[in-house]
Coordinates of C-alpha atoms and ligand atoms in Angstrom, one line a residue:
M1097 CA 59.1 40.3 28.1
D1098 CA 57.5 41.8 30.9
V1099 CA 56.6 45.9 31.0
A1100 CA 59.7 46.9 32.7
V1101 CA 61.7 45.3 30.6
K1102 CA 59.4 47.0 28.0
L1103 CA 59.9 50.4 29.1
E1104 CA 63.8 49.8 29.0
M1105 CA 63.7 49.2 25.6
C1106 CA 61.9 52.4 25.1
R1107 CA 64.5 53.9 27.5
L1108 CA 66.8 52.5 25.2
T1109 CA 66.7 53.4 21.8
T1110 CA 65.4 56.8 22.4
Q1111 CA 69.0 57.3 24.8
N1112 CA 70.6 57.0 20.6
Q1113 CA 68.5 58.1 18.6
T1114 CA 70.8 58.9 15.9
N1115 CA 68.7 56.7 13.7
V1116 CA 65.5 57.4 11.5
P1117 CA 63.0 54.4 10.8
L1118 CA 63.6 53.5 7.4
D1119 CA 61.5 51.0 5.0
L1120 CA 63.3 49.4 2.8
T1121 CA 61.1 48.7 -0.3
F1122 CA 64.0 46.4 -2.9
H1123 CA 63.6 46.2 -7.0
D1124 CA 64.2 43.7 -9.4
I1125 CA 66.7 42.1 -7.4
C1126 CA 68.8 39.5 -9.9
Y1127 CA 71.2 37.4 -8.1
T1128 CA 73.9 35.5 -11.0
V1129 CA 77.3 33.8 -9.3
G1130 CA 79.1 31.3 -11.7
K1131 CA 80.3 32.4 -14.7
G1132 CA 80.3 31.2 -19.0
K1133 CA 78.5 27.6 -19.1
N1134 CA 78.3 27.7 -15.6
V1135 CA 76.6 31.3 -14.7
K1136 CA 73.7 29.7 -12.1
N1137 CA 70.4 32.2 -11.3
I1138 CA 69.4 32.2 -7.5
L1139 CA 67.2 35.3 -7.7
H1140 CA 64.6 36.3 -10.3
Q1141 CA 63.6 40.2 -10.0
M1142 CA 62.6 39.6 -6.1
N1143 CA 61.0 43.1 -4.7
G1144 CA 60.1 43.5 -1.5
T1145 CA 58.9 46.0 1.1
L1146 CA 60.5 46.0 4.9
K1147 CA 59.2 47.9 7.2
S1148 CA 59.9 50.2 10.2
G1149 CA 58.4 49.0 13.6
Q1150 CA 57.6 45.0 11.8
L1151 CA 59.3 41.9 12.0
T1152 CA 59.6 40.2 9.2
A1153 CA 60.6 36.9 8.8
I1154 CA 61.7 35.6 5.8
L1155 CA 61.1 31.7 5.5
G1156 CA 61.3 29.1 2.3
P1157 CA 62.4 25.7 1.9
S1158 CA 66.5 24.6 2.0
G1159 CA 68.1 26.5 -1.2
A1160 CA 65.2 28.8 -1.9
G1161 CA 67.8 31.5 -1.7
K1162 CA 66.7 33.4 1.9
S1163 CA 70.2 33.7 3.1
S1164 CA 71.3 35.1 -0.4
L1165 CA 68.1 37.3 0.2
M1166 CA 69.5 38.9 3.1
N1167 CA 73.0 38.7 2.6
I1168 CA 72.5 40.8 -0.7
L1169 CA 69.6 43.4 1.2
A1170 CA 72.0 43.7 4.2
G1171 CA 75.2 45.4 2.1
F1172 CA 77.2 42.4 2.5
K1173 CA 76.7 40.9 -1.1
T1174 CA 77.1 43.1 -4.0
I1175 CA 79.0 41.0 -6.8
G1176 CA 76.8 39.4 -9.0
V1177 CA 74.0 41.6 -7.4
D1178 CA 71.4 43.5 -10.2
G1179 CA 68.5 45.2 -9.2
R1180 CA 68.0 48.7 -7.0
V1181 CA 67.5 49.2 -3.0
N1182 CA 65.7 52.1 -1.3
L1183 CA 65.8 53.6 1.8
N1184 CA 62.5 55.7 2.7
G1185 CA 61.8 55.8 -1.0
V1186 CA 65.4 57.0 -2.2
E1187 CA 68.1 55.0 -3.8
R1188 CA 70.8 53.8 -1.0
N1189 CA 74.2 54.6 -0.3
L1190 CA 75.5 51.4 1.2
K1191 CA 78.2 53.8 3.1
I1192 CA 75.7 54.5 5.1
F1193 CA 73.5 52.2 5.4
R1194 CA 76.2 50.3 7.2
K1195 CA 75.5 53.1 9.8
Q1196 CA 72.5 52.5 9.5
S1197 CA 72.2 48.7 10.4
A1198 CA 73.6 45.6 11.4
Y1199 CA 73.6 42.2 10.4
I1200 CA 74.0 39.6 13.1
E1201 CA 74.8 35.9 11.0
Q1202 CA 73.5 32.3 11.7
Y1203 CA 77.0 31.3 13.9
D1204 CA 77.9 33.8 16.2
H1205 CA 81.9 35.1 15.6
L1206 CA 82.3 36.0 19.3
L1207 CA 85.9 36.7 20.3
Q1208 CA 85.1 33.6 23.2
N1209 CA 88.6 33.9 25.5
L1210 CA 86.6 37.5 26.8
T1211 CA 83.3 38.2 29.2
V1212 CA 80.3 39.1 28.0
G1213 CA 80.6 42.2 29.7
E1214 CA 84.0 42.7 28.7
Y1215 CA 83.0 43.0 25.0
M1216 CA 79.8 44.7 25.9
N1217 CA 81.5 47.0 27.3
A1218 CA 84.0 48.2 24.0
A1219 CA 81.4 47.5 21.7
A1220 CA 79.3 50.2 23.9
H1221 CA 82.6 52.3 23.1
L1222 CA 82.9 51.9 20.0
K1223 CA 79.7 52.9 19.1
L1224 CA 78.2 54.5 21.4
G1225 CA 81.3 57.4 20.2
N1226 CA 83.7 59.4 22.5
G1227 CA 80.6 61.7 23.1
V1228 CA 79.1 59.9 25.3
S1229 CA 80.0 59.6 28.9
Q1230 CA 81.0 56.9 31.1
V1231 CA 78.5 56.6 33.0
E1232 CA 76.2 56.7 30.5
K1233 CA 77.5 54.1 28.7
K1234 CA 77.5 52.0 31.7
S1235 CA 74.4 52.5 32.5
N1236 CA 73.8 51.5 28.8
I1237 CA 75.8 48.9 28.9
E1238 CA 73.5 47.6 31.9
L1239 CA 70.6 48.4 30.2
V1240 CA 70.7 46.2 27.1
M1241 CA 72.4 43.4 29.9
K1242 CA 68.6 44.1 31.7
T1243 CA 66.7 43.8 28.5
L1244 CA 68.6 40.3 27.1
G1245 CA 68.2 38.7 30.5
L1246 CA 72.3 38.5 30.5
S1247 CA 72.4 40.4 33.3
N1248 CA 73.5 37.9 35.8
N1249 CA 76.6 36.2 32.6
E1250 CA 79.0 39.5 33.1
H1251 CA 82.1 37.3 34.3
T1252 CA 80.6 34.3 32.1
R1253 CA 83.7 33.9 29.4
I1254 CA 82.1 34.1 26.1
S1255 CA 83.0 30.6 25.3
R1256 CA 81.4 28.9 28.5
L1257 CA 77.3 31.1 26.9
S1258 CA 74.7 28.4 26.0
G1259 CA 73.7 29.1 22.2
G1260 CA 70.8 31.2 22.9
E1261 CA 72.9 33.8 25.2
C1262 CA 75.3 33.5 22.0
K1263 CA 72.7 34.6 19.6
R1264 CA 70.9 37.1 22.8
L1265 CA 75.1 38.5 23.5
S1266 CA 75.0 39.0 19.0
I1267 CA 72.0 40.8 19.0
G1268 CA 72.8 42.9 22.3
V1269 CA 76.2 44.4 21.0
E1270 CA 74.7 45.7 18.0
L1271 CA 71.6 47.7 20.0
F1272 CA 73.9 50.0 21.4
D1273 CA 73.7 52.4 18.3
N1274 CA 70.8 51.6 17.8
P1275 CA 70.6 50.6 14.4
A1276 CA 67.3 51.6 12.2
I1277 CA 67.6 48.1 9.7
L1278 CA 68.9 44.8 12.0
F1279 CA 69.3 42.0 9.9
L1280 CA 69.1 38.1 11.1
D1281 CA 70.3 35.1 9.8
E1282 CA 68.3 32.2 11.1
P1283 CA 68.6 33.4 14.1
T1284 CA 66.6 31.0 16.6
S1285 CA 69.0 27.4 14.1
G1286 CA 70.0 25.4 17.7
L1287 CA 68.3 27.0 20.3
D1288 CA 65.0 24.6 22.3
S1289 CA 62.2 26.1 21.3
S1290 CA 61.8 27.8 24.2
S1291 CA 64.2 30.4 23.9
T1292 CA 63.2 30.4 20.5
L1293 CA 60.4 32.1 21.4
Q1294 CA 62.0 34.5 23.7
C1295 CA 64.4 35.0 21.3
V1296 CA 61.3 36.0 18.4
A1297 CA 59.9 37.8 21.5
L1298 CA 63.0 40.4 21.9
L1299 CA 62.7 40.9 17.9
R1300 CA 59.0 41.3 18.1
E1301 CA 59.8 44.7 21.1
I1302 CA 63.1 46.0 18.7
A1303 CA 60.8 46.5 16.2
R1304 CA 58.0 47.7 17.8
S1305 CA 60.6 50.1 18.8
G1306 CA 60.0 51.5 15.8
R1307 CA 62.8 49.8 13.8
T1308 CA 63.0 47.5 10.2
V1309 CA 64.1 43.8 12.0
V1310 CA 64.4 41.4 9.4
A1311 CA 65.2 37.6 10.5
T1312 CA 65.3 34.4 8.0
I1313 CA 64.1 31.4 9.9
H1314 CA 63.2 27.8 9.4
Q1315 CA 60.1 25.8 9.6
P1316 CA 58.9 28.1 12.7
S1317 CA 56.2 26.2 14.9
S1318 CA 52.8 28.3 14.3
R1319 CA 53.1 29.5 17.5
L1320 CA 56.2 31.5 16.7
L1321 CA 55.5 32.7 13.4
D1322 CA 52.2 34.2 14.6
H1323 CA 54.9 36.7 16.6
F1324 CA 55.4 37.9 13.4
D1325 CA 53.8 40.6 11.7
N1326 CA 55.2 40.3 7.6
L1327 CA 56.0 37.4 6.3
Y1328 CA 58.5 37.0 3.1
I1329 CA 58.3 33.4 1.4
V1330 CA 60.8 33.1 -1.7
A1331 CA 60.4 29.9 -3.4
S1332 CA 63.3 28.8 -6.5
G1333 CA 64.6 33.2 -5.9
S1334 CA 60.8 34.4 -6.1
C1335 CA 58.6 35.5 -3.6
I1336 CA 55.2 33.8 -4.0
Y1337 CA 53.6 35.4 -0.3
Q1338 CA 54.3 38.8 0.4
G1339 CA 52.0 39.7 4.4
P1340 CA 50.4 39.5 7.6
P1341 CA 50.2 35.3 8.7
G1342 CA 47.4 35.9 9.3
S1343 CA 46.1 36.6 5.5
L1344 CA 48.7 33.8 4.3
M1345 CA 46.1 30.8 4.6
P1346 CA 43.8 32.9 2.9
Y1347 CA 46.4 33.6 0.1
L1348 CA 46.8 29.9 -0.8
K1349 CA 43.1 29.5 -1.1
T1350 CA 43.1 31.8 -4.3
V1351 CA 45.0 29.5 -5.8
N1352 CA 43.1 26.2 -4.7
L1353 CA 45.2 24.5 -1.9
N1354 CA 43.9 25.1 1.5
C1355 CA 45.8 23.8 4.0
P1356 CA 45.2 20.5 6.4
S1357 CA 43.9 20.4 9.1
Y1358 CA 46.2 19.7 11.9
T1359 CA 48.5 20.8 10.2
N1360 CA 51.1 23.6 10.7
P1361 CA 50.4 26.4 8.6
A1362 CA 54.4 27.1 7.4
D1363 CA 55.3 23.4 7.5
F1364 CA 52.4 23.3 4.7
V1365 CA 53.8 27.0 2.8
L1366 CA 57.1 25.3 3.0
D1367 CA 55.9 22.1 1.5
V1368 CA 54.0 24.3 -1.2
A1369 CA 57.0 26.0 -1.6
S1370 CA 59.2 23.1 -3.0
G1371 CA 56.4 21.8 -5.1
E1372 CA 54.6 19.2 -3.0
Y1373 CA 51.7 20.5 -4.2
G1374 CA 52.5 20.5 -8.6
D1375 CA 53.4 23.6 -10.1
V1376 CA 51.3 26.8 -8.3
L1377 CA 54.4 28.6 -7.9
P1378 CA 54.7 31.1 -11.0
Q1379 CA 50.8 31.2 -10.3
L1380 CA 51.4 32.7 -5.9
T1381 CA 54.7 34.3 -7.7
S1382 CA 52.2 36.1 -10.3
G1383 CA 49.7 36.1 -8.0
I1384 CA 51.5 38.5 -5.6
K1385 CA 53.7 40.3 -8.5
N1386 CA 57.5 38.9 -7.5
G1387 CA 56.6 40.7 -4.6
R1388 CA 55.6 44.2 -5.7
I1389 CA 52.4 43.8 -3.8
I1390 CA 51.8 42.8 -0.5
Y1391 CA 49.1 40.7 0.3
E1392 CA 45.7 41.4 2.9
D1393 CA 42.4 39.6 3.4
P1394 CA 39.8 42.1 3.4
S1395 CA 38.5 39.8 5.7
I1396 CA 41.3 40.3 8.7
S1397 CA 42.0 43.2 10.2
P1398 CA 44.8 45.0 9.5
L1399 CA 48.5 45.5 10.9
A1400 CA 48.3 46.6 14.6
T1401 CA 51.7 48.0 14.1
P1402 CA 51.9 49.6 10.7
S1403 CA 55.0 51.8 9.6
H1404 CA 56.1 54.4 11.3
N1405 CA 57.1 56.1 8.0
S1406 CA 53.7 54.7 6.3
Q1407 CA 51.7 57.0 5.0
D1408 CA 48.5 56.5 7.5
G1409 CA 49.6 58.9 9.5
V1410 CA 50.9 57.6 12.2
C1411 CA 54.7 58.9 11.7
E1412 CA 54.0 61.5 9.7
D1413 CA 54.7 64.7 11.1
E1414 CA 58.4 63.3 11.5
N1415 CA 59.2 63.1 8.5
E1416 CA 60.8 67.3 8.3
D1417 CA 63.1 65.8 10.7
D1418 CA 63.8 62.2 9.7
V1419 CA 64.9 64.5 6.0
E1420 CA 67.1 66.9 8.3
K1421 CA 68.9 63.5 9.9
M1422 CA 69.6 61.7 7.2
K1423 CA 71.6 65.0 5.5
N1424 CA 73.1 64.5 8.8
R1425 CA 74.2 60.7 8.7
E1426 CA 75.1 61.0 5.0
N1427 CA 77.9 64.3 6.2
R1428 CA 79.3 61.6 9.1
L1429 CA 80.8 59.2 7.5
T1430 CA 83.0 58.8 9.5
Y1431 CA 83.6 55.9 12.7
A1432 CA 81.6 56.9 16.1
T1433 CA 84.8 56.9 17.8
P1434 CA 88.4 58.7 16.3
F1435 CA 91.2 56.4 15.3
H1436 CA 92.9 56.4 18.3
T1437 CA 90.1 55.5 20.0
Q1438 CA 89.1 52.1 18.5
V1439 CA 92.9 51.7 18.5
S1440 CA 93.6 51.9 21.7
V1441 CA 89.7 49.9 23.1
L1442 CA 90.4 46.6 19.9
L1443 CA 94.4 47.0 21.7
E1444 CA 93.1 46.3 24.9
R1445 CA 90.7 43.5 24.5
T1446 CA 93.1 42.0 21.6
W1447 CA 95.1 41.8 24.8
R1448 CA 92.8 40.3 27.2
S1449 CA 92.3 37.8 24.5
I1450 CA 95.9 36.9 24.0
W1451 CA 96.6 36.7 27.6
R1452 CA 93.5 34.3 28.4
E1453 CA 94.9 31.9 24.9
K1454 CA 96.1 28.5 26.5
M1455 CA 97.3 28.3 23.0
L1456 CA 98.7 31.6 22.5
T1457 CA 100.7 32.1 25.9
Q1458 CA 100.9 29.6 28.2
V1459 CA 101.4 26.3 25.9
R1460 CA 103.6 28.7 23.8
F1461 CA 105.7 30.4 27.1
T1462 CA 106.3 26.9 28.1
T1463 CA 107.3 25.1 24.6
H1464 CA 109.7 28.2 24.6
I1465 CA 111.6 27.4 27.6
L1466 CA 111.2 23.3 27.9
F1467 CA 113.1 23.2 23.4
G1468 CA 115.3 25.6 24.6
I1469 CA 116.7 23.2 28.0
F1470 CA 116.1 20.6 25.1
F1471 CA 118.2 22.2 22.4
G1472 CA 120.6 23.8 25.0
L1473 CA 121.2 20.2 26.6
L1474 CA 121.7 18.4 22.8
Y1475 CA 124.6 21.5 21.8
Q1476 CA 126.0 21.9 25.7
A1477 CA 128.8 23.5 25.6
V1478 CA 129.6 23.4 21.7
G1479 CA 130.0 26.9 20.9
N1480 CA 133.8 28.0 21.7
D1481 CA 134.7 24.0 20.6
A1482 CA 136.0 24.5 17.4
A1483 CA 136.1 20.3 16.7
F1484 CA 132.0 21.4 17.0
I1485 CA 131.5 24.0 14.6
L1486 CA 129.8 23.0 12.5
N1487 CA 127.1 21.6 15.7
N1488 CA 127.4 25.4 16.7
A1489 CA 126.5 26.7 13.0
G1490 CA 123.1 23.8 12.9
M1491 CA 122.1 25.1 16.2
L1492 CA 122.2 28.2 15.4
Y1493 CA 120.3 27.2 11.8
F1494 CA 117.8 25.6 14.1
N1495 CA 117.2 28.3 16.9
L1496 CA 115.9 30.7 13.8
I1497 CA 113.1 27.3 12.5
F1498 CA 111.4 27.6 15.3
I1499 CA 111.2 30.0 16.0
V1500 CA 110.0 30.6 13.1
F1501 CA 107.5 27.9 13.2
T1502 CA 106.6 29.3 16.6
S1503 CA 105.8 32.6 15.4
V1504 CA 103.5 31.8 12.3
M1505 CA 101.0 28.7 13.7
P1506 CA 99.5 30.6 16.6
T1507 CA 98.8 33.9 13.6
V1508 CA 98.0 30.3 11.4
V1509 CA 95.2 29.6 13.7
T1510 CA 93.9 31.7 15.3
F1511 CA 93.5 34.7 12.6
P1512 CA 91.1 32.6 10.2
L1513 CA 89.0 32.6 13.0
E1514 CA 89.8 35.8 13.8
R1515 CA 89.3 37.1 10.9
K1516 CA 84.8 35.7 10.7
V1517 CA 84.7 38.4 13.8
L1518 CA 86.4 41.4 12.6
I1519 CA 84.7 41.1 9.5
R1520 CA 81.2 41.6 10.8
E1521 CA 82.0 43.9 13.4
H1522 CA 83.5 46.0 10.8
L1523 CA 81.0 45.4 8.6
N1524 CA 78.5 46.2 11.0
N1525 CA 80.7 49.6 11.7
W1526 CA 81.8 49.2 14.8
Y1527 CA 85.3 50.1 13.4
S1528 CA 87.9 50.9 10.5
L1529 CA 90.5 47.9 9.3
K1530 CA 93.5 50.3 10.2
A1531 CA 92.4 50.3 13.3
Y1532 CA 91.8 46.7 13.8
Y1533 CA 95.0 45.3 12.4
L1534 CA 97.5 48.1 13.9
A1535 CA 96.1 47.4 17.6
K1536 CA 96.3 43.5 16.5
L1537 CA 99.6 43.8 15.6
L1538 CA 101.0 45.8 18.7
A1539 CA 99.2 43.6 20.9
D1540 CA 100.7 40.3 19.1
I1541 CA 104.6 42.2 19.0
P1542 CA 105.8 41.7 23.5
F1543 CA 105.1 38.4 22.6
Q1544 CA 106.9 37.9 19.7
I1545 CA 109.6 39.7 21.6
I1546 CA 109.0 38.3 25.2
F1547 CA 109.2 34.2 23.8
P1548 CA 112.4 34.2 21.6
T1549 CA 114.5 35.9 24.3
V1550 CA 113.6 33.9 27.2
Y1551 CA 114.2 30.7 24.4
L1552 CA 117.1 32.5 23.8
V1553 CA 119.1 33.2 27.2
I1554 CA 118.8 30.0 27.8
V1555 CA 120.1 28.7 24.8
Y1556 CA 122.6 31.2 24.6
F1557 CA 124.0 30.1 28.2
M1558 CA 123.7 26.6 28.1
T1559 CA 125.4 26.3 24.6
G1560 CA 128.3 28.2 25.8
Q1561 CA 128.4 31.2 22.8
P1562 CA 130.9 33.8 23.5
L1563 CA 130.3 35.9 26.7
S1564 CA 130.1 39.1 25.1
L1565 CA 127.2 42.0 25.9
Q1566 CA 127.4 42.9 21.9
R1567 CA 127.0 39.4 20.6
F1568 CA 124.2 38.5 22.5
S1569 CA 122.0 41.9 21.7
M1570 CA 122.9 41.1 17.8
L1571 CA 122.1 37.4 18.9
L1572 CA 118.8 38.7 20.0
C1573 CA 118.3 40.9 17.1
M1574 CA 117.9 38.1 14.6
T1575 CA 116.4 35.8 16.5
I1576 CA 113.3 38.8 17.3
F1577 CA 112.9 40.4 13.9
T1578 CA 112.6 36.1 13.3
S1579 CA 109.7 35.5 15.2
L1580 CA 108.1 39.0 13.4
V1581 CA 108.3 38.0 10.1
G1582 CA 107.2 35.0 11.4
Q1583 CA 104.1 36.3 12.4
G1584 CA 103.6 38.2 9.9
I1585 CA 103.6 35.2 7.3
G1586 CA 101.2 34.2 9.8
L1587 CA 99.5 37.1 9.2
V1588 CA 99.6 36.7 5.5
V1589 CA 98.4 33.0 5.2
G1590 CA 95.3 32.9 7.7
A1591 CA 94.3 36.6 5.7
V1592 CA 93.8 34.5 2.8
F1593 CA 93.3 31.2 3.7
D1594 CA 90.8 28.9 5.9
I1595 CA 92.7 27.5 9.1
Q1596 CA 92.7 23.9 7.5
S1597 CA 94.2 25.4 4.2
A1598 CA 96.4 28.3 6.3
A1599 CA 97.8 25.1 8.1
F1600 CA 99.0 23.5 5.2
M1601 CA 100.4 26.3 3.0
A1602 CA 102.4 27.9 6.0
P1603 CA 104.8 25.3 6.5
T1604 CA 104.6 25.1 3.2
F1605 CA 105.1 28.8 2.2
A1606 CA 107.9 28.5 5.0
I1607 CA 110.1 25.8 3.0
P1608 CA 111.8 27.8 -0.4
F1609 CA 113.1 30.8 2.2
L1610 CA 114.9 27.1 3.6
L1611 CA 116.8 25.7 1.8
F1612 CA 117.9 29.8 0.2
A1613 CA 119.4 30.2 4.0
G1614 CA 123.6 29.4 3.1
F1615 CA 123.4 26.4 5.6
F1616 CA 122.7 23.6 3.1
I1617 CA 124.1 24.7 0.1
N1618 CA 126.5 27.4 -0.3
F1619 CA 125.5 30.2 -2.2
K1620 CA 128.4 29.7 -5.2
S1621 CA 127.4 26.8 -5.4
I1622 CA 123.5 27.8 -6.5
P1623 CA 123.3 27.8 -10.0
S1624 CA 123.3 31.9 -11.0
Y1625 CA 119.6 31.3 -12.5
M1626 CA 118.4 31.2 -8.5
N1627 CA 120.3 33.4 -6.7
W1628 CA 117.8 35.9 -7.1
M1629 CA 116.1 33.4 -4.4
T1630 CA 119.3 34.1 -1.9
Y1631 CA 118.4 37.4 -1.8
V1632 CA 114.8 37.2 -1.2
S1633 CA 114.8 34.7 1.5
F1634 CA 114.9 36.2 5.2
F1635 CA 116.3 33.0 6.5
R1636 CA 119.4 33.9 4.3
Y1637 CA 119.4 37.5 6.7
G1638 CA 118.4 35.5 9.8
F1639 CA 120.9 32.9 9.5
E1640 CA 124.0 35.8 7.6
G1641 CA 123.0 37.8 10.6
S1642 CA 123.6 34.7 13.5
M1643 CA 126.5 33.6 12.1
L1644 CA 128.1 37.6 12.3
A1645 CA 126.8 38.2 15.4
I1646 CA 128.3 34.3 17.0
Y1647 CA 132.1 34.2 14.3
D1648 CA 132.1 38.1 13.3
Y1649 CA 134.2 40.9 15.3
D1650 CA 137.3 39.8 14.9
R1651 CA 136.3 37.6 17.7
P1652 CA 139.6 35.1 18.4
P1653 CA 140.7 32.0 18.0
L1654 CA 138.5 29.3 19.4
D1655 CA 138.7 26.3 22.2
C1656 CA 140.3 23.0 20.5
S1657 CA 139.0 19.0 22.3
E1658 CA 140.4 17.2 19.6
P1659 CA 144.3 17.2 18.5
Y1660 CA 143.4 19.5 14.9
C1661 CA 140.4 22.0 14.5
Y1662 CA 140.6 22.8 10.4
F1663 CA 138.4 25.8 12.0
R1664 CA 139.4 27.2 14.8
F1665 CA 139.3 31.1 13.7
P1666 CA 136.4 32.2 13.6
Q1667 CA 137.4 34.1 10.2
K1668 CA 138.3 31.3 8.4
F1669 CA 135.0 29.5 9.8
L1670 CA 132.9 32.6 7.9
E1671 CA 134.2 32.0 5.4
K1672 CA 133.8 28.4 4.1
F1673 CA 130.4 30.1 4.2
D1674 CA 130.5 32.7 2.1
M1675 CA 130.0 34.8 4.7
A1676 CA 133.7 36.2 5.7
H1677 CA 132.6 39.5 3.2
S1678 CA 128.9 39.9 4.4
S1679 CA 127.3 43.0 6.4
Y1680 CA 125.2 42.2 9.8
S1681 CA 123.8 46.2 8.8
I1682 CA 122.2 44.3 5.3
C1683 CA 121.0 41.8 7.7
V1684 CA 119.0 43.7 9.6
V1685 CA 118.2 46.2 6.3
G1686 CA 116.7 42.6 4.7
M1687 CA 115.2 42.0 8.1
L1688 CA 113.2 45.3 8.5
V1689 CA 112.4 44.6 4.4
Y1690 CA 110.7 41.6 5.4
F1691 CA 109.5 42.3 8.2
V1692 CA 107.6 46.2 6.8
V1693 CA 106.6 44.5 3.5
M1694 CA 104.4 41.3 5.3
R1695 CA 103.1 43.4 7.6
V1696 CA 101.8 45.9 4.4
A1697 CA 100.8 42.6 2.3
G1698 CA 98.5 41.2 5.3
Y1699 CA 97.0 44.5 5.1
F1700 CA 96.4 44.9 2.2
L1701 CA 95.0 40.8 1.6
L1702 CA 92.9 41.4 4.8
R1703 CA 91.3 44.4 3.1
F1704 CA 90.7 42.7 -0.4
K1705 CA 89.2 39.3 1.4
V1706 CA 86.5 41.7 3.5
K1707 CA 85.8 44.0 0.0
N1708 CA 84.7 40.8 -1.5
V1709 CA 83.4 38.8 1.2
G1710 CA 79.7 38.8 -1.1
Ligands
LIG2502 N1 78.3 31.4 -4.7 C1 77.2 30.2 -5.2 N2 77.7 29.5 -6.3 C2 76.6 28.7 -6.8 N3 75.8 28.4 -6.3 C3 75.0 29.5 -5.1 C4 76.1 29.9 -4.5 N4 75.3 30.7 -3.8 C5 74.1 29.6 -2.8 N5 74.1 29.5 -4.2 C6 73.1 28.5 -4.7 O1 72.0 28.8 -4.5 C7 70.9 28.9 -3.4 C8 70.2 29.8 -2.9 O2 71.0 29.7 -1.8 P1 71.2 30.4 -0.7 O3 71.8 29.8 0.6 O4 70.7 31.8 -0.9 O5 69.6 29.3 -0.2 P2 68.9 29.6 1.7 O6 67.6 29.7 1.3 O7 69.2 30.3 2.7 O8 69.5 27.3 2.1 P3 69.6 27.4 3.3 O9 68.1 27.6 4.0 O10 70.0 25.8 3.0 O11 70.6 28.1 4.4 C9 71.4 27.1 -3.4 O12 70.9 26.3 -4.2 C10 72.4 27.6 -3.4 O13 73.7 26.1 -3.9

């Protein structure tokens, strides 16, 4: 990284100096999963120190417990965890800690349809707050892009970025509010050696600006190892080494382990941690007191970049200030931007994302037109002919099925992916869950209205339904409600399940409702103990409302293209379906209740999911 960029980095960190440097220490961290006989102890009373101003690598063989430890330290995992985490010697308050830290996961969960500039813009608005002027925000964005080497990608869609660029973007968007601690889970996985070096050099620069930067790393080269200030090595859920890279080999020598010539020290220590050099792990763990001490070989000069909070006085004069700043932060438990700003930024961002999503817009729009024409041709001009009145009722019923499935499925296949972005951003304190959910609902509503309307206009006129604005509006109202309820089902299912399960669950969830709509079976012939199910079927309200819209309200007798038509009188036809005395208003209320219940249920399920992410 050149000097100019280093200077820019410093500028960025001092501009948004809301977070004081934080040293994180953890004590006796245990992590247990499972219950009863299946209890598994993953981490065993681990201790450690992560200093500000330093870049720490957590190393260990696969399954050693690196990610578990990182998730616990980042506050993303809380269930089954025991032990203490302190910040500058004071016990951590998780709610405040979320504002002081950022967690960058291994997989970059980003909104693929946005450009780098748009994503940065939204992040800057949400993280910097309304107190920072537009000009300042713009200059911050330019600064972060320049620092991360993303300036040339400002107008590139995220889906087209390389792995390294995605990783840099994931890091960059977390830098706006200058988090005191950055956690990164395998930031170099999937990167080539040059991108890996660039990424680690960037993290080192970030650490140099006073932040505590911690990253889990898989199999670093010996050259990469030297970029870290501190190593924390995990084996079978315990710490076997903590200290600078230069002291690692001398420490291993204390238990008679000598790295063979021409062997990468990282590979050697991973082999040791995997047990390939005998049963030395208990000795190594007790030698380092399971992370309670930091090993420094006396023959090696002390670290060039001691902690900003270290006892040796580098920044000791900042301590009173620090305490004051920490207090101020503790008092400021809200997000950087007020609720309405969060909603408006998220609404704009979600709109752009939906608009560019082919599946959600173009394909869906085209499908509505094509199926409208298809249904129109299939049921051509049956609307006013009593000879085909059952076909017309079938058409009204299949309308609802089409609308439900075309609103459920796009939500079901996109929401579980979006949920991952939401969890990362929400837990990194960008916005509240309520703001996200409201923006998501508002952004989707125009599509849930426009698509069914376009579809219904085509079908209504091609199938020869009565030319009455009142009847058309009533049928449209039922169609739109059905679409909105369908989207609600998508949200409920998508909030809980992953894509594969959700794609199966959503239609399965809808089928019982289809049965009790009154089309396949008359209400009177449903066994009394199952009758209540007709009242919880939103299809019943949708279908009954559609039938009333077309056949009730004193509709005159229909034409008859055959010598005799049994159902010439619409009222008689409604009687056949047990709907002669039904009320359209009750159908509207039924749909309204469903609309609200599904959305509220979706919110609480999402909240539950986010809370139990660990
Ligand atoms: N919820 C869970 N249920 C059962 N076992 C679990 C659970 N979470 C983690 N483990 C186990 O705990 C151990 C440590 O997992 P962790 O993901 O922390 O390892 P890791 O060091 O990050 O591995 P890798 O480098 O392969 O990602 C593994 O053996 C894993 O199977």
